[in-house]
Tab-separated table of C-alpha atoms in Angstrom:
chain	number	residue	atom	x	y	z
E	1	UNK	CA	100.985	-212.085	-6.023
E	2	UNK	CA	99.684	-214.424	-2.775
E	3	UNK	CA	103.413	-214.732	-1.716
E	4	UNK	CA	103.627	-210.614	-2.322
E	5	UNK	CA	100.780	-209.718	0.057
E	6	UNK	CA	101.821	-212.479	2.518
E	7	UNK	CA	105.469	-210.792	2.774
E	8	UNK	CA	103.733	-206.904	3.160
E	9	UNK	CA	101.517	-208.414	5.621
E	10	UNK	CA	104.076	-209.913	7.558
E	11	UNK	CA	106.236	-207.130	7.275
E	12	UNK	CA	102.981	-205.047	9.019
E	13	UNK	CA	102.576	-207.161	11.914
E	14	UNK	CA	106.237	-207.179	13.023
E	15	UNK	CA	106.492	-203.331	13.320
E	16	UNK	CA	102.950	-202.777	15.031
E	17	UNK	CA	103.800	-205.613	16.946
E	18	UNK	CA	106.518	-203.239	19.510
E	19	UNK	CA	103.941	-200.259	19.551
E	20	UNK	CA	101.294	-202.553	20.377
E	21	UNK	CA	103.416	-204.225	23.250
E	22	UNK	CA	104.753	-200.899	24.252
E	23	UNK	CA	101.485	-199.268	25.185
E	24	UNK	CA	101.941	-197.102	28.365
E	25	UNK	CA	100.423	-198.805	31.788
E	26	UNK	CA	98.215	-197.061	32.999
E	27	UNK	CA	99.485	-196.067	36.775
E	28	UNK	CA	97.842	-197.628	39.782
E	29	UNK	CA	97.972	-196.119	43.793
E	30	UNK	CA	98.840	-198.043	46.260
E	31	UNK	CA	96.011	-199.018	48.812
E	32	UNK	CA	98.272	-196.695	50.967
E	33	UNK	CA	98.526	-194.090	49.105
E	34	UNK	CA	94.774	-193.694	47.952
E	35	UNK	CA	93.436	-193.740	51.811
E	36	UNK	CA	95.968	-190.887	52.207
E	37	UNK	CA	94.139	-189.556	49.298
E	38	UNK	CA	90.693	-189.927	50.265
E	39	UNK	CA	91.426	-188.401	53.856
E	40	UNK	CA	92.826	-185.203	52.228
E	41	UNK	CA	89.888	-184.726	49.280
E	42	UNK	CA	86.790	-185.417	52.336
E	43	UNK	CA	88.383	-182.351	54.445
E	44	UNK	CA	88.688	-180.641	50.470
E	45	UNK	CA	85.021	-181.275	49.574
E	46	UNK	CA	84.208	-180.252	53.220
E	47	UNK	CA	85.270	-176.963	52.930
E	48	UNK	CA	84.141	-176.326	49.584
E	49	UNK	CA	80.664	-176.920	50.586
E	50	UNK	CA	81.331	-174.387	53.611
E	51	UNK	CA	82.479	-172.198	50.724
E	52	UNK	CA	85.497	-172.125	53.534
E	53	UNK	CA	88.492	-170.147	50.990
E	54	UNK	CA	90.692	-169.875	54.256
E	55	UNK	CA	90.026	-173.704	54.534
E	56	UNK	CA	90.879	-174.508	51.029
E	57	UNK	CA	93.444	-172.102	50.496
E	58	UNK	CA	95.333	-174.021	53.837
E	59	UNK	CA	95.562	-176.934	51.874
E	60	UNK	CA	96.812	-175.592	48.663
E	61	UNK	CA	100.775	-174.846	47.997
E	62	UNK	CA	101.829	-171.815	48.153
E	63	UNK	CA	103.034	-169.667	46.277
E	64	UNK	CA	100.538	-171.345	44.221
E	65	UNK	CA	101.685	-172.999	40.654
E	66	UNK	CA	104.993	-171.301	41.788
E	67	UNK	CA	103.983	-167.692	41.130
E	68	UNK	CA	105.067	-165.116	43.382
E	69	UNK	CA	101.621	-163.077	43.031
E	70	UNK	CA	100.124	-165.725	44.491
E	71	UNK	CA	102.372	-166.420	47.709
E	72	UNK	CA	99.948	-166.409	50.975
E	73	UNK	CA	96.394	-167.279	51.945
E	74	UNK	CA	94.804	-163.963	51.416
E	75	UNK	CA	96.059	-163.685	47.831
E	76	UNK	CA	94.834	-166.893	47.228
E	77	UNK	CA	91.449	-166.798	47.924
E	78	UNK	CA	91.555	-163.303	46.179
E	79	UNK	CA	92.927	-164.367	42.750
E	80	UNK	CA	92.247	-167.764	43.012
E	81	UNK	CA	89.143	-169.004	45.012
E	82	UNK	CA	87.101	-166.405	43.817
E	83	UNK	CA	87.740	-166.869	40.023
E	84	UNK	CA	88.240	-170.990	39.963
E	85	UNK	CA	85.834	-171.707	42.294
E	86	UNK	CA	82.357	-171.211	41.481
E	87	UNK	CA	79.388	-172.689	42.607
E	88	UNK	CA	79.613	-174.783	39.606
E	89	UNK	CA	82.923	-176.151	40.399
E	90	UNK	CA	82.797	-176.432	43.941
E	91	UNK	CA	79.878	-178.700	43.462
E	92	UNK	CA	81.651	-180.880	40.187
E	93	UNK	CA	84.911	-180.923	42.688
E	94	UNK	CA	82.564	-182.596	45.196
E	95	UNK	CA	80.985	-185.304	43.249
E	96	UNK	CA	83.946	-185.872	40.369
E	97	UNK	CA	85.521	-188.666	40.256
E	98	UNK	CA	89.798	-188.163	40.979
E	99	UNK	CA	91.745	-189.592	38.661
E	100	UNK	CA	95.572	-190.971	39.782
E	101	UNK	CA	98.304	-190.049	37.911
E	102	UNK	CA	102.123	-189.653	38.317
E	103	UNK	CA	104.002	-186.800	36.204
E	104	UNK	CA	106.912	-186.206	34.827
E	105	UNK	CA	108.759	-185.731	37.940
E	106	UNK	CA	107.123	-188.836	39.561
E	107	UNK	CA	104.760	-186.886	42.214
E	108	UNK	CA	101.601	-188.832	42.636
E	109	UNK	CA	98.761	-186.268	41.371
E	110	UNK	CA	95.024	-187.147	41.068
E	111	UNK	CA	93.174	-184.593	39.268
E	112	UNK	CA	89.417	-183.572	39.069
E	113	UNK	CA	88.190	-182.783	35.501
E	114	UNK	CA	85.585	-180.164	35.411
E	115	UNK	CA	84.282	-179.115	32.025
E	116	UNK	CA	87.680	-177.322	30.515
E	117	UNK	CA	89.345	-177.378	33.783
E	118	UNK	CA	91.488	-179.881	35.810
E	119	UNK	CA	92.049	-179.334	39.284
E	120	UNK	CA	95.330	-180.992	40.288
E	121	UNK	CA	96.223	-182.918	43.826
E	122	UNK	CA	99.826	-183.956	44.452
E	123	UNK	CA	101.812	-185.979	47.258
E	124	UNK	CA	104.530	-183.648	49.375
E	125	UNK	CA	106.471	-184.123	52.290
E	126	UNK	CA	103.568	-182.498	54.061
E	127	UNK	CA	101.332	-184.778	52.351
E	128	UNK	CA	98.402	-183.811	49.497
E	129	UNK	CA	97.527	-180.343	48.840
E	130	UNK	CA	96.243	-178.609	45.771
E	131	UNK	CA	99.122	-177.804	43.335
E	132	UNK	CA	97.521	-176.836	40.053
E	133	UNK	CA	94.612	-175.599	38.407
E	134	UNK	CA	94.766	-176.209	34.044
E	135	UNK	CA	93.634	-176.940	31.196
E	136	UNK	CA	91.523	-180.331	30.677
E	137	UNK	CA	93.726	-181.205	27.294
């Protein structure tokens, strides 16, 4: 019975053993890339506290999270700075803490979690704007 449990417990350790070595790394920016970063969310947070939509709608890509409706400044801050950005989150945006991620695609992305919401950074040619506005799964 000793050399029966021995064998399933054996058996155990060698298949968690891959999974366990396997774990995903958790992604690190490069000293670089995270000044870059922190230039881009000061002028962000700046604005925000102005309550500045033409501001914050200049650094966002457009047509925002690709849809046509959403293609210039002005329909920006109609559809999207006054819905998304409340008092509330303006002030979380301003003291959260962005986290760095890459994506599927490999763009660098830091995101701010607010409640249910994540508000989503990402690394073009033109440098960082904000790409993305979902849901904090």
């Amino acid at each position: 019975m000793r050399f029966l449990l021995r064998i399933v417990l054996a058996t155990a350790l060698v298949n968690i053993a891959p999974a366990v070595a396997q774990a995903p790394k958790k992604a690190v920016a490069s000293p670089a890339l995270q000044k870059e970063f922190d230039g881009f969310i000061e002028k962000f947070r700046a604005a925000l506290k102005a309550n500045d939509s033409a501001a914050v709608a200049s650094m966002s890509r457009l047509p925002f999270m690709n849809d046509k409706e959403i293609r210039d400044a002005a329909q920006f801050r109609a559809k999207i700075y006054q819905t998304d950005f409340t008092a509330k989150n303006r002030a979380c945006i301003q003291r959260g803490k962005a986290v760095y991620d890459r994506d599927q695609e490999n763009n660098d992305n830091y995101g701010i979690f607010c409640g249910d919401t994540i508000f989503v950074f990402t690394k073009t040619p033109a440098g960082f704007l904000f790409t993305d506005i979902g849901v904090n799964d």
